[in-house]
Structures are given as C-alpha cells and as structure tokens.
Coordinates of C-alpha atoms in Angstrom, one line a residue:
M6 CA -30.3 0.4 -17.6
P7 CA -33.0 3.0 -18.1
S8 CA -35.9 1.1 -19.6
Q9 CA -38.3 3.7 -21.2
L10 CA -36.3 6.6 -22.5
F11 CA -38.4 7.2 -25.6
N12 CA -42.1 8.2 -26.0
Q13 CA -44.2 6.5 -28.5
E14 CA -46.3 9.0 -30.5
K15 CA -48.3 8.1 -33.5
G16 CA -46.1 5.2 -34.4
S17 CA -42.8 7.2 -34.2
T18 CA -40.1 7.2 -31.6
V19 CA -39.5 10.7 -30.1
F20 CA -36.4 11.4 -28.0
D21 CA -37.3 12.9 -24.6
P22 CA -34.2 14.5 -23.0
R23 CA -36.0 15.2 -19.7
Q24 CA -36.8 11.5 -19.3
W25 CA -33.2 10.6 -20.2
Q26 CA -31.9 13.0 -17.4
G27 CA -34.3 11.6 -14.9
E28 CA -33.5 8.0 -15.7
L29 CA -29.7 8.3 -15.9
L30 CA -29.1 10.6 -12.9
P31 CA -29.2 7.8 -10.3
Y32 CA -26.9 5.7 -12.4
Y33 CA -24.4 8.5 -12.8
T34 CA -24.4 9.2 -9.0
F35 CA -24.1 5.4 -8.3
L36 CA -21.1 5.1 -10.6
N37 CA -19.5 8.2 -9.1
V38 CA -19.4 6.4 -5.7
F39 CA -17.6 3.4 -7.2
Q40 CA -15.4 5.0 -9.9
H41 CA -14.2 7.9 -7.7
Y42 CA -14.2 6.6 -4.1
V43 CA -15.1 2.9 -3.3
D44 CA -13.1 0.7 -5.7
L45 CA -15.2 -2.5 -5.6
D46 CA -16.7 -4.8 -8.1
C47 CA -20.5 -4.5 -8.3
F48 CA -22.9 -6.9 -10.1
V49 CA -26.6 -7.4 -10.5
V50 CA -27.5 -11.1 -10.4
P51 CA -31.0 -12.3 -11.5
L52 CA -32.2 -15.0 -9.2
D53 CA -33.8 -17.0 -12.1
N54 CA -30.4 -17.2 -13.7
P55 CA -27.8 -16.9 -10.8
D56 CA -24.9 -17.8 -13.2
Y57 CA -25.4 -14.6 -15.1
W58 CA -23.6 -11.7 -13.3
M59 CA -24.0 -8.4 -15.1
A60 CA -21.2 -6.0 -14.1
L61 CA -22.3 -2.5 -13.1
N62 CA -18.7 -1.6 -12.0
R63 CA -15.3 -3.4 -12.2
S64 CA -12.5 -2.6 -9.7
R65 CA -9.5 -0.7 -11.1
R66 CA -7.2 -3.0 -9.2
P67 CA -5.4 -5.4 -11.6
L68 CA -5.9 -8.2 -9.1
G69 CA -8.6 -8.2 -6.4
S70 CA -9.1 -10.1 -3.2
V71 CA -11.7 -12.3 -4.8
D72 CA -9.0 -13.5 -7.2
L73 CA -6.8 -14.5 -4.3
Q74 CA -9.8 -16.4 -2.9
H75 CA -10.1 -18.3 -6.1
W76 CA -6.4 -19.1 -6.1
H77 CA -6.1 -20.1 -2.5
A78 CA -9.5 -21.2 -1.3
S79 CA -11.4 -24.3 -2.3
P80 CA -13.1 -23.8 -5.7
Q81 CA -16.4 -24.7 -4.2
Q82 CA -16.4 -22.2 -1.3
R83 CA -17.5 -19.1 -3.1
P84 CA -20.3 -20.6 -5.2
A85 CA -21.8 -22.2 -2.0
Y86 CA -21.2 -18.9 -0.1
N87 CA -23.0 -16.9 -2.8
Q88 CA -25.9 -19.3 -2.9
R89 CA -26.4 -19.0 0.9
A90 CA -26.3 -15.2 0.6
F91 CA -28.8 -15.1 -2.3
E92 CA -31.2 -17.3 -0.4
R93 CA -30.9 -15.1 2.7
A94 CA -31.5 -11.9 0.7
R95 CA -34.5 -13.5 -1.0
K96 CA -36.1 -14.6 2.2
T97 CA -35.5 -11.5 4.4
L98 CA -35.6 -8.8 1.7
K99 CA -32.9 -7.1 3.7
P100 CA -29.2 -6.3 2.9
Y101 CA -26.8 -8.9 4.1
K102 CA -23.1 -8.6 4.8
G103 CA -21.3 -12.0 4.2
T104 CA -17.7 -12.9 5.0
L105 CA -15.5 -15.4 3.2
S106 CA -11.8 -15.9 4.0
G107 CA -11.6 -12.6 5.9
F108 CA -13.2 -10.5 3.1
C109 CA -16.8 -9.1 3.2
D110 CA -19.4 -8.6 0.5
L111 CA -22.8 -6.8 0.5
F112 CA -25.8 -8.6 -0.9
V113 CA -28.7 -6.2 -1.4
P114 CA -32.1 -7.6 -2.6
V115 CA -33.7 -6.1 -5.7
A116 CA -37.4 -6.5 -4.8
S117 CA -40.4 -5.7 -6.9
R118 CA -43.8 -5.8 -5.2
G119 CA -42.4 -7.7 -2.3
T120 CA -40.6 -10.4 -4.4
C121 CA -36.9 -10.6 -4.7
V122 CA -36.1 -10.8 -8.4
A123 CA -32.3 -10.1 -8.3
V124 CA -29.4 -9.3 -5.9
L125 CA -26.9 -6.5 -6.0
V126 CA -23.5 -7.9 -5.0
A127 CA -20.6 -5.5 -4.1
G128 CA -17.2 -6.5 -2.7
P129 CA -15.0 -7.9 -1.5
F130 CA -14.0 -5.4 1.2
A131 CA -12.6 -5.4 4.7
D132 CA -14.7 -4.3 7.7
H133 CA -11.9 -3.1 9.9
D134 CA -8.2 -1.9 9.7
L135 CA -6.0 -4.9 9.3
G136 CA -2.9 -5.6 11.3
A137 CA 0.0 -8.0 10.6
A138 CA -1.7 -10.7 12.7
D139 CA -4.9 -10.3 10.7
I140 CA -3.1 -10.6 7.4
R141 CA -1.4 -13.8 8.6
E142 CA -4.8 -15.1 9.8
V143 CA -6.4 -14.5 6.4
W144 CA -3.4 -15.9 4.6
S145 CA -3.6 -19.1 6.7
A146 CA -7.4 -19.4 6.0
S147 CA -7.0 -18.7 2.3
A148 CA -3.8 -20.5 1.5
G149 CA -4.3 -23.4 4.0
R150 CA -0.9 -22.9 5.4
A151 CA 1.1 -20.6 7.7
D152 CA 4.2 -19.6 5.8
A153 CA 7.4 -19.9 7.8
A154 CA 9.1 -16.9 6.0
F155 CA 8.0 -13.5 4.7
G156 CA 8.2 -14.6 1.0
E157 CA 7.0 -13.2 -2.2
D158 CA 3.6 -14.9 -2.2
L159 CA 2.8 -13.6 1.3
L160 CA 4.1 -10.1 0.4
Y161 CA 1.9 -9.9 -2.7
F162 CA -1.1 -11.3 -0.8
A163 CA -0.6 -8.6 1.9
K164 CA -0.4 -5.7 -0.6
V165 CA -3.6 -6.9 -2.4
L166 CA -5.3 -7.3 1.0
L167 CA -4.3 -3.8 2.2
E168 CA -5.5 -2.2 -1.1
T169 CA -8.9 -3.6 -0.4
P170 CA -11.3 -0.8 0.7
V171 CA -12.2 -0.7 4.4
L172 CA -16.0 -0.2 5.0
E173 CA -17.1 0.2 8.6
G174 CA -19.4 2.3 10.7
Q175 CA -21.0 5.3 9.0
A176 CA -19.2 4.6 5.7
L177 CA -20.6 1.0 5.6
A178 CA -24.1 2.3 6.4
A179 CA -24.0 5.0 3.8
F180 CA -22.6 2.6 1.1
E181 CA -25.4 0.0 2.0
R182 CA -28.0 2.8 1.6
V183 CA -26.6 3.8 -1.8
L184 CA -27.0 0.2 -3.0
T185 CA -30.5 -0.1 -1.5
L186 CA -31.6 3.1 -3.3
F187 CA -30.2 1.9 -6.6
A188 CA -31.8 -1.5 -6.2
S189 CA -35.2 0.3 -5.8
V190 CA -34.6 2.4 -8.9
L191 CA -33.8 -0.7 -11.0
V192 CA -37.4 -2.0 -10.4
R193 CA -39.0 1.4 -10.3
E194 CA -39.9 1.1 -6.6
A195 CA -38.4 4.6 -6.0
D196 CA -38.5 7.9 -7.8
P197 CA -35.2 8.3 -9.7
R198 CA -34.7 12.0 -8.9
S199 CA -35.4 11.6 -5.2
A200 CA -33.1 8.5 -5.0
A201 CA -30.3 10.5 -6.9
R202 CA -30.6 13.4 -4.5
E203 CA -30.3 11.1 -1.4
M204 CA -27.3 9.3 -3.0
E205 CA -25.6 12.7 -3.7
E206 CA -26.1 13.7 -0.1
L207 CA -24.6 10.5 1.2
L208 CA -21.7 10.9 -1.2
H209 CA -21.0 14.5 -0.1
R210 CA -21.6 14.1 3.6
V211 CA -20.1 10.6 4.3
I212 CA -18.4 8.7 1.5
S213 CA -16.2 11.5 0.2
K214 CA -15.1 12.1 3.8
R215 CA -14.1 8.5 4.4
F216 CA -12.3 7.7 1.1
Y217 CA -9.8 9.4 -1.0
H218 CA -10.9 10.6 -4.4
F219 CA -9.0 8.4 -6.9
H220 CA -7.9 11.2 -9.2
W221 CA -8.0 14.5 -7.4
G222 CA -4.5 14.4 -5.8
Q223 CA -2.7 13.4 -9.1
R224 CA -4.7 15.9 -11.1
A225 CA -3.9 18.7 -8.7
I226 CA -0.2 17.9 -8.8
R227 CA 0.0 17.5 -12.5
Q228 CA -2.4 20.3 -13.4
D229 CA -4.3 18.6 -16.1
R230 CA -6.5 20.6 -18.5
Y231 CA -9.5 20.5 -16.3
F232 CA -7.7 21.9 -13.3
Q233 CA -5.8 24.5 -15.3
A234 CA -9.0 25.9 -16.7
Q235 CA -10.9 25.8 -13.4
W236 CA -8.0 27.1 -11.2
A237 CA -6.9 29.8 -13.5
S238 CA -9.6 32.0 -12.0
G239 CA -8.2 31.3 -8.5
N240 CA -11.3 29.3 -7.6
V241 CA -12.0 25.6 -7.1
S242 CA -15.0 23.9 -8.5
E243 CA -18.3 23.4 -6.7
W244 CA -17.7 19.6 -6.4
E245 CA -14.3 20.1 -4.9
S246 CA -15.8 22.3 -2.2
R247 CA -18.5 19.7 -1.4
E248 CA -16.4 16.5 -1.7
I249 CA -12.7 17.5 -1.2
G250 CA -13.6 20.1 1.4
I251 CA -11.6 23.1 0.2
R252 CA -12.6 26.6 -1.2
R253 CA -9.2 28.0 -2.1
V254 CA -6.7 26.7 -4.7
P255 CA -3.8 24.8 -2.9
D256 CA -0.4 26.4 -3.2
R257 CA 1.8 24.2 -1.0
V258 CA 2.2 20.4 -0.6
L259 CA 3.4 18.6 2.5
A260 CA 4.7 15.0 2.3
A261 CA 4.3 12.7 5.3
M262 CA 5.6 9.2 6.0
P263 CA 5.2 7.1 9.1
F264 CA 8.4 5.5 10.5
H265 CA 9.4 3.3 13.4
G266 CA 12.2 3.6 15.9
E267 CA 15.1 1.4 16.3
G268 CA 14.8 -2.4 16.2
R269 CA 13.7 -5.0 13.7
R270 CA 10.0 -4.7 12.7
D271 CA 7.8 -7.3 11.0
P272 CA 7.5 -6.3 7.3
L273 CA 3.8 -7.1 7.4
E274 CA 3.3 -4.8 10.4
S275 CA 5.1 -2.0 8.6
L276 CA 2.8 -2.4 5.5
A277 CA -0.3 -2.5 7.6
L278 CA 0.6 0.5 9.7
A279 CA 1.4 2.5 6.5
A280 CA -2.0 1.6 5.0
R281 CA -3.7 2.6 8.3
F282 CA -1.9 5.9 8.4
Q283 CA -3.0 6.7 4.9
R284 CA -6.7 6.2 5.8
W285 CA -6.2 8.1 9.0
A286 CA -4.5 11.1 7.3
Q287 CA -7.6 12.0 5.4
G288 CA -9.6 12.5 8.6
Q289 CA -6.7 14.7 9.9
A290 CA -6.8 16.9 6.8
L291 CA -10.6 17.3 7.1
S292 CA -10.1 18.5 10.7
H293 CA -8.0 21.5 9.5
P294 CA -9.5 24.3 7.4
E295 CA -8.6 24.5 3.8
C296 CA -6.6 21.3 3.9
A297 CA -7.0 18.2 1.7
A298 CA -5.1 14.9 1.6
A299 CA -4.1 12.3 -1.0
P300 CA -2.1 9.0 -0.8
L301 CA 1.6 9.1 -1.4
E302 CA 2.3 5.9 -3.2
D303 CA 1.8 3.1 -0.7
Y304 CA 3.8 4.5 2.2
G305 CA 2.6 7.9 3.1
A306 CA 0.2 10.8 2.5
L307 CA 0.2 14.3 0.9
F308 CA -1.4 17.3 2.5
F309 CA -2.5 20.2 0.3
V310 CA -2.8 23.7 1.9
S311 CA -3.2 27.3 0.8
R312 CA -2.2 30.6 2.3
D313 CA -5.0 32.6 4.0
P314 CA -5.2 36.0 2.1
E315 CA -4.7 37.7 5.4
Q316 CA -1.4 36.0 6.0
G317 CA 2.1 36.9 4.9
E318 CA 4.6 34.4 3.6
A319 CA 6.2 33.9 7.0
Q320 CA 2.8 33.3 8.6
A321 CA 1.9 30.8 5.9
K322 CA 5.1 28.9 6.5
L323 CA 4.4 28.8 10.3
A324 CA 0.9 27.5 9.6
A325 CA 2.3 24.7 7.5
R326 CA 4.7 23.9 10.3
D327 CA 1.9 23.9 12.9
L328 CA -0.2 21.5 10.7
A329 CA 2.8 19.1 10.5
L330 CA 3.4 19.3 14.3
E331 CA -0.3 18.7 15.1
V332 CA -0.5 15.7 12.8
Q333 CA 2.7 14.3 14.4
V334 CA 1.2 14.7 17.9
Q335 CA -2.1 13.1 16.9
A336 CA -0.3 10.2 15.1
R337 CA 1.7 9.4 18.2
R338 CA -1.4 9.6 20.4
Q339 CA -3.9 7.8 18.2
L340 CA -1.8 5.4 16.2
G341 CA 1.4 5.1 18.3
L342 CA 3.4 6.1 15.2
S343 CA 6.1 8.7 14.5
V344 CA 5.6 10.7 11.3
A345 CA 8.3 12.5 9.3
F346 CA 7.2 15.6 7.2
G347 CA 8.7 17.3 4.2
V348 CA 7.3 20.8 3.6
G349 CA 7.4 22.0 0.0
P350 CA 7.8 25.6 -1.0
R351 CA 4.7 27.8 -1.7
E352 CA 4.2 27.9 -5.4
P353 CA 1.7 29.5 -7.8
K354 CA -1.2 27.3 -8.6
E355 CA 0.2 26.4 -12.0
R356 CA 3.4 25.2 -10.4
L357 CA 2.0 23.0 -7.6
Y358 CA 4.0 20.0 -9.0
H359 CA 7.2 21.8 -8.0
S360 CA 5.9 22.2 -4.4
Y361 CA 5.2 18.4 -4.5
L362 CA 8.8 17.7 -5.7
G363 CA 10.2 20.0 -3.0
A364 CA 8.2 18.2 -0.3
L365 CA 9.6 14.9 -1.4
R366 CA 13.1 16.3 -1.4
A367 CA 12.7 17.8 2.0
L368 CA 11.2 14.5 3.3
H369 CA 14.1 12.4 2.0
V370 CA 16.8 14.8 3.2
G371 CA 15.2 15.0 6.6
M372 CA 14.9 11.3 7.0
S373 CA 18.5 10.8 5.9
S374 CA 19.7 13.3 8.5
G375 CA 17.4 12.0 11.3
R376 CA 15.0 15.0 11.3
D377 CA 11.2 14.4 11.4
L378 CA 10.3 17.9 10.0
S379 CA 12.2 19.5 7.1
F380 CA 11.4 22.4 4.9
F381 CA 12.5 22.8 1.3
E382 CA 15.6 25.0 1.5
P383 CA 17.0 27.4 -1.1
S384 CA 20.1 25.2 -1.3
M385 CA 17.8 22.5 -2.8
E386 CA 16.6 24.9 -5.5
A387 CA 19.0 23.6 -8.1
L388 CA 17.5 20.1 -7.8
K389 CA 14.3 21.4 -9.3
A390 CA 16.0 21.9 -12.7
T391 CA 17.5 18.4 -12.7
D392 CA 17.5 16.9 -16.2
T393 CA 18.8 13.7 -17.7
R394 CA 22.2 15.2 -18.5
A395 CA 22.7 16.4 -14.9
L396 CA 21.7 13.0 -13.6
L397 CA 24.1 11.2 -15.9
R398 CA 26.9 13.5 -14.8
L399 CA 26.3 12.8 -11.1
E400 CA 26.1 9.1 -11.9
K401 CA 29.4 9.2 -13.7
E402 CA 31.1 11.0 -10.8
L403 CA 29.8 8.5 -8.3
R404 CA 30.8 5.5 -10.4
E405 CA 34.3 6.8 -11.1
G406 CA 34.8 7.8 -7.4
M407 CA 33.8 4.3 -6.2
L408 CA 36.0 2.6 -8.8
A409 CA 38.9 4.8 -7.7
G410 CA 38.6 3.5 -4.2
G411 CA 36.6 6.3 -2.6
G412 CA 34.3 3.9 -0.7
A413 CA 30.6 4.0 -1.0
S414 CA 29.9 5.5 2.4
Q415 CA 32.4 8.3 1.9
M416 CA 31.3 9.4 -1.5
P417 CA 30.1 13.0 -1.3
G418 CA 28.1 12.6 -4.6
R419 CA 26.1 9.7 -3.3
E420 CA 23.3 11.8 -1.7
S421 CA 23.3 14.3 -4.6
F422 CA 22.7 11.4 -7.1
V423 CA 19.9 10.0 -5.0
Q424 CA 18.1 13.4 -4.7
A425 CA 18.6 14.1 -8.4
A426 CA 17.1 10.7 -9.3
L427 CA 14.2 11.3 -7.0
V428 CA 13.5 14.7 -8.6
Q429 CA 13.6 13.2 -12.1
A430 CA 11.4 10.2 -11.2
G431 CA 8.8 12.4 -9.4
D432 CA 6.0 9.9 -8.5
R433 CA 7.2 7.2 -10.9
P434 CA 9.0 4.5 -8.8
E435 CA 9.8 2.5 -11.9
S436 CA 11.9 5.4 -13.3
L437 CA 13.8 5.5 -10.0
R438 CA 14.4 1.8 -10.1
V439 CA 15.9 2.0 -13.6
N440 CA 18.3 4.8 -12.6
F441 CA 19.5 2.9 -9.5
L442 CA 20.0 -0.3 -11.4
H443 CA 21.8 1.5 -14.2
L444 CA 24.3 2.9 -11.8
L445 CA 24.9 -0.3 -9.9
A446 CA 25.2 -2.4 -13.0
G447 CA 27.7 0.1 -14.5
I448 CA 29.9 0.0 -11.4
I449 CA 29.9 -3.8 -11.2
E450 CA 30.5 -4.2 -15.0
E451 CA 33.4 -1.7 -15.0
A452 CA 34.9 -3.3 -11.9
R453 CA 34.8 -6.7 -13.6
A454 CA 36.4 -5.3 -16.7
R455 CA 39.2 -3.7 -14.6
R456 CA 39.6 -7.0 -12.7
L457 CA 38.7 -5.2 -9.4
L458 CA 36.1 -7.9 -8.9
G459 CA 36.2 -11.6 -9.7
E460 CA 33.7 -13.1 -12.1
E461 CA 31.8 -14.9 -9.4
T462 CA 31.7 -11.9 -7.1
A463 CA 30.6 -9.6 -9.9
Q464 CA 27.8 -12.0 -11.0
G465 CA 26.6 -12.5 -7.4
L466 CA 26.5 -8.7 -6.8
A467 CA 24.6 -8.1 -10.0
E468 CA 22.0 -10.8 -9.1
A469 CA 21.7 -9.4 -5.6
C470 CA 21.1 -5.9 -6.9
E471 CA 18.5 -7.0 -9.4
S472 CA 16.7 -9.1 -6.8
S473 CA 16.8 -6.5 -4.1
L474 CA 15.6 -3.6 -6.2
S475 CA 12.9 -5.6 -8.0
K476 CA 10.9 -6.0 -4.7
P477 CA 10.2 -2.4 -3.4
S478 CA 7.0 -0.8 -4.8
N479 CA 7.6 2.8 -3.5
S480 CA 10.3 5.4 -3.7
M481 CA 11.4 5.3 -0.1
D482 CA 11.9 1.5 0.0
L483 CA 13.8 1.8 -3.3
V484 CA 16.2 4.3 -1.8
R485 CA 16.8 2.1 1.2
A486 CA 17.5 -0.9 -1.0
F487 CA 19.8 1.1 -3.2
H488 CA 21.9 2.3 -0.3
A489 CA 22.2 -1.3 1.0
R490 CA 23.3 -2.6 -2.3
L491 CA 25.7 0.3 -2.9
D492 CA 27.3 -0.4 0.5
E493 CA 27.6 -4.1 -0.5
V494 CA 29.3 -3.2 -3.8
G495 CA 31.6 -0.7 -2.0
S496 CA 32.5 -3.3 0.6
A497 CA 33.5 -5.7 -2.2
L498 CA 35.6 -3.0 -3.9
D499 CA 37.3 -1.8 -0.6
R500 CA 38.3 -5.4 0.4
P501 CA 38.9 -7.3 -2.8
Q502 CA 40.5 -10.2 -1.0
S503 CA 37.6 -10.8 1.3
G504 CA 34.8 -9.4 -0.9
E505 CA 34.0 -12.7 -2.5
R506 CA 33.9 -14.5 0.9
D507 CA 31.7 -11.7 2.3
L508 CA 29.4 -12.1 -0.7
R509 CA 29.0 -15.8 -0.2
S510 CA 28.5 -15.3 3.5
G511 CA 25.8 -12.8 2.8
R512 CA 24.1 -15.3 0.5
A513 CA 24.4 -17.9 3.2
L514 CA 22.8 -15.6 5.7
R515 CA 19.9 -14.8 3.4
Y516 CA 19.5 -18.5 2.7
V517 CA 19.2 -19.3 6.5
E518 CA 16.7 -16.4 7.0
E519 CA 14.5 -17.7 4.2
N520 CA 14.8 -21.4 4.9
F521 CA 15.0 -21.6 8.7
H522 CA 11.8 -23.7 8.8
R523 CA 13.7 -26.5 7.2
D524 CA 15.9 -29.0 8.9
L525 CA 19.1 -27.0 8.2
K526 CA 22.5 -28.4 8.8
M527 CA 25.6 -26.2 8.8
D528 CA 27.5 -28.6 6.6
E529 CA 24.8 -28.5 4.0
V530 CA 24.6 -24.7 4.0
A531 CA 28.5 -24.5 3.8
R532 CA 28.6 -26.8 0.8
L533 CA 25.8 -24.9 -1.1
H534 CA 27.8 -21.7 -0.8
G535 CA 31.3 -23.0 -1.6
F536 CA 32.8 -23.4 1.8
S537 CA 34.3 -26.2 3.8
A538 CA 32.6 -26.6 7.2
S539 CA 35.5 -25.2 9.2
A540 CA 35.9 -22.2 6.8
F541 CA 32.2 -21.5 6.7
S542 CA 32.0 -21.5 10.5
R543 CA 34.8 -19.0 10.7
E544 CA 33.7 -16.7 7.9
F545 CA 30.0 -16.8 8.8
K546 CA 30.8 -15.7 12.4
R547 CA 33.2 -12.9 11.1
Y548 CA 30.5 -11.7 8.7
T549 CA 27.5 -11.8 11.1
G550 CA 29.1 -11.6 14.6
R551 CA 27.2 -14.7 15.6
T552 CA 27.6 -18.5 15.1
F553 CA 25.4 -20.4 12.6
S554 CA 23.4 -22.0 15.4
Q555 CA 22.8 -18.6 17.0
V556 CA 21.5 -17.1 13.8
L557 CA 19.2 -20.0 13.1
S558 CA 17.9 -20.1 16.7
D559 CA 17.2 -16.4 16.8
R560 CA 15.3 -16.5 13.5
R561 CA 13.2 -19.4 14.6
L562 CA 12.5 -17.8 18.0
D563 CA 11.4 -14.5 16.3
Y564 CA 9.0 -16.4 14.0
A565 CA 7.6 -18.6 16.8
R566 CA 6.8 -15.5 18.8
S567 CA 5.1 -13.8 15.9
L568 CA 2.9 -16.9 15.3
L569 CA 2.0 -17.2 19.0
Q570 CA 1.1 -13.5 19.1
G571 CA -0.7 -13.2 15.8
T572 CA -2.4 -16.5 14.8
R573 CA -4.8 -19.1 16.1
L574 CA -2.3 -21.9 15.2
S575 CA -1.9 -24.5 17.9
V576 CA 1.4 -24.7 19.7
T577 CA 2.2 -27.9 17.9
Q578 CA 1.6 -26.2 14.5
V579 CA 3.8 -23.3 15.6
S580 CA 6.6 -25.7 16.5
S581 CA 6.4 -27.3 13.1
A582 CA 6.1 -24.0 11.2
A583 CA 9.2 -22.6 13.0
G584 CA 11.3 -25.6 11.9
F585 CA 11.3 -27.9 14.9
R586 CA 10.9 -31.6 14.3
S587 CA 10.3 -32.4 18.0
F588 CA 7.6 -30.6 19.9
S589 CA 9.1 -31.6 23.3
Y590 CA 12.4 -30.0 22.3
F591 CA 10.6 -26.9 21.1
F592 CA 8.7 -26.6 24.3
H593 CA 11.8 -26.8 26.6
W594 CA 13.9 -24.6 24.2
F595 CA 11.3 -21.9 24.0
K596 CA 10.9 -21.8 27.8
S597 CA 14.7 -21.5 28.2
Q598 CA 14.8 -18.6 25.8
T599 CA 11.8 -16.6 27.0
G600 CA 11.2 -17.7 30.6
S601 CA 7.7 -18.8 29.6
S602 CA 6.1 -21.8 28.0
P603 CA 4.6 -21.2 24.5
A604 CA 1.1 -21.2 26.0
E605 CA 2.0 -18.9 28.8
Y606 CA 3.7 -16.5 26.3
R607 CA 0.6 -16.4 24.1
K608 CA -1.6 -15.7 27.2
K609 CA 0.7 -12.8 28.3
T610 CA 1.1 -11.2 24.9
G611 CA -2.4 -11.9 23.4
F612 CA -3.2 -12.2 19.8
S613 CA -5.4 -10.4 17.2
T614 CA -7.9 -12.2 15.0
V615 CA -9.8 -11.5 11.9
R616 CA -13.5 -11.2 12.5
G617 CA -15.5 -14.4 12.1
S618 CA -16.7 -15.9 8.9
E619 CA -20.1 -15.8 7.6

C-alpha cells in the first residue's frame, strides 16, 4: 500500500510517523466502508497482468453471488465480461457499472497522468430491491432453467442473493466516489489527507445512513468490553453519534417482524419482503430522534431507544408505543406490509441484553395470540432467569403429558417450553433447533419403546422432524416448524390406528407438491407410499379434503400463474415447467380455470423483471 513511509538520511532508514499517518489514513477510511458497512469483495487489477487480482477486501459472506455465477453460469461469461469492462475503463477513464446475471460490479480506473494502469473492481451487488419475480429471473438466467418447485437449491440461491448489498441512488454515487478517491491515492494523483477527509464525510453523511453497521447491534446487546467502558459514563462515542445517529445510551429494545395476512404466500416473496423491510427499517429509525436500528436475524429488525431525561417511566413507555405504531402505519403505507412489534422492558445500560430478550418474548407471545403490538409483562419476568435445568423440566413435563394422551394442541406446557427455549437460545437459532429436535426425538423414541407408535410411523416422524427443522434459518421459522411437527406427532399419538396412514398420506402430499412438474400418475404415487390405488384414493381425500387430481391441478395452476406473473418465460415454457406435456391441453385447461388465456392473464397481471444485462 503506502509506498514511501521511510525517509532516507545519510544512508540510514528513519521512521517518520507523520508520513505513516498521512499514507495510511485513506486506507483505513476505505476499509471502514467495506468492513463495517458495504460487504463486498474489492480488488485492484493491473492491466499489464489482468490475471493478478490483489484483494483489498474480501466479503464476510461464506458464499457470495459471484460464486453462484461460477456455479450456474457459463465458465467463459465472467472472464469475457471482465475483459470488456477493463477495456471500457481504460478507454473512457471513467467508472463503469457492469451487470452479469442480475448482479452488478463497479469498475473504477486507476489512472496515472492520463493513462489507465489498473482497475479497482468492487462487487457483485444489486442495484434495486429484489422481489420474488426478480429472484426467479436471475435464477433462470444463472441456472439456465426455471425450477418447477421451491427446492433447496432455489432457496439457497435466494438467500445468497438477498444478502447481497443493494447500492442505488445516493448510496451508489457515494460508494463510487470513495472508490474513485482511493484509486487517485494509489497513484498519488490526490492528496491522501484531503481524500481521507472526503471519504469520511461520505461515510458519515451517506453510507452509514444507508447500511447497517455490521457489529454495532450485536455489540450493544451483548455489551462487549468496548461498549462497557464507553457507556459506563452514560455517553456514546463520537463515531456512534456521527454514524449510528444517537447521543444517548439506549435503554430499551423493540423487536419488529413483518407478517402477512391469511392465504398462501410464495416463500420467495416472503424472503424478499423481509429483506426489503430490514433495509427500510434503518431509514425509519433515522427519522426518529435517538433511535437506531439493527437487523434481527434474517426476518426482522431491532430498534434501540432511550428515555428522554425529561420523561418519566410511563412517558417513556408511551414513546416506545408511539414509535411502534408509527412504523406500523408507514410500513402499511410504503411497503404494503403489516408489522408485529414486541417491546422490551427499560433496562440499565449494562442489562440491555435483557431488554432484547424481553422484546423477543413479547413479539413471540403477541404473534401467538394474534396481537401486533405487545409489551414485556411482569408475568414474563420469570422467563428471564430460565436456565438449562428449568428448560429440561418443562421439556420433561411436555413429553410426559403428550405420551399420557394429553394431545399436542391441548398441552398447557407447550407455550411455556417454546418461550423458555427462545430465552435460552437468545439470538442463536442453532441452539433453538437443538432444543426442539431433542424434545421431538425424545417423544418419538419413548412412544416407540412403549409401542404407542409402530416402527415405520416412528421412523417416518423422526425423518420428517429432522428434515423440517433443518431448513429454517431464523427463530420464528423454527418455532413454526416445531409447532407443525409437534402437531403431527400428537396426531399420530392421538389416533394410533390411523396415525400411520396419515403419515404416509402426508408424505404423499409432500411428494406431489415437490414433483408436480413430472408426469405423475395416482397409481405410481400410491405404490411409492405403500397403498393400493383404491385405498390411496380414499385415504388421500380424507387427509387433504381433496382428490389427488384436484391437489395436482391446484399446485400446477399456482405455479403456472407465478411464472406468467414473474418471469419472461414463453407460454410454451411455462406449460412444460408446470408439468404439462401438451401445450394445447394446457392452454384450454388454464382458460377454463382462470377465465383467461395464459397470454391474457400475463397481460392483466403484469410481471417484474430484473434490470438488463451489461
């Protein structure tokens, strides 16, 4: 990096600290942008050796969007794309935003005396908030196919895509300017101190107001040594005032989670809306005095507030309520989303983690009871002291109650166990997953030992629990999956005679929903799940309330609609992807179901697209 940090005097090398400071200051500011706010790869590539990419920063994400491009796109696409971008930067000496498979990169020329000698490359990033249709469009372009079902590959792709930083408008302009300044410093075309000051200004004024600080939220909650020392005096640091936007130490946490009304929703749409809400929430926090925000796993946001010295406790609680209500109103107005809030208790600065746990408890209890705004109540106070022994006691009571025939939905200890598990897990979803699986596995194994469940039923339930709880990545989704699996286990215990048949019918339903794009025959599905055709027809209808053909048709119709609304696939491609072997049959069947031809339906509903390629 810095090239002349030592002065040569009379044949000796003398360390000059002032020159060190001047040389390194722009680099520190530059790294601050990447390591604390904009999580992107950044390289400097010399044009006389374009195969040598020197990393200035590497993304913290274990797998980035560029890796997905290498997996799914043609191996030759990115090298050719890079070469075109390098040539453009060399000729124009201007920054260039390229796009490949739905992702963007910035290419900034490093020019010395009017000649481009290298290029700074930063990316990949998205240049707008992505919706479900955008994700499918990028998936189709990258993978070369439109998956007929929401499978593991598409889910993983979507999560990686939604973790990619979004740079648009002022944020993109500020980020481009930071790269341009740093490129000038590299070849001594700009004064290092002046460049560092301008970078700092862009960081404080724009970048820190568009992106979450990677560490601030978790450090504030967990009170690491730095925050303990700084906040002990009752004051925040100077950088927190400039970048986070607060001047008082937070003493209360609010947890917010977007949710949807009744009706089935595309899982991709739910993921995309949650990501959009997280980015939007930071702007909402900045619009309220002494309020900061941080992400809540991958499904919500945390708001940090503090009591005005002029307020009493009751007024501070009303202020927290007013903040939640205002965010709810703005979310409905601007995003079309409903938002549930859990408000934690006001705690001393050294106990902010307890306010965080209280907010999560209040959010969960409120969601379970249908309330969109809940405060941590004194009746929940005992949960704050939950330890492993108390959790094991609740687990034992729930397990024994279910095995005694209490029924999953009627067990009073069910909700207590979930809340205690949430308290112990804190912000560690993996800990919650382990507790849930331990309980379910214990119930199933004990029921098998007591001969309350057959071997096949017990094995099937164990596999279903393991599969279902391995997929969610956040606490709320884990809780939903746990409740669903506990209900399934309870149903098998409540009706031992029909439990095995229900289990096989449930497997058959999942098989149809995951393989509807194939040429499925009822006889084949029945045989795969241990039924005769006549028994399967009867049991499947009893279990689902619909016939096999109705379930298959409804699933295909839902998917055909989503493809027509959200992709550029031709109607013929939609027909094939939805599982139809005859386009003519698909055309007439779709019109009979919707009242419109596929083309008419697409024209009426419209579809989103990802912005064009480079």
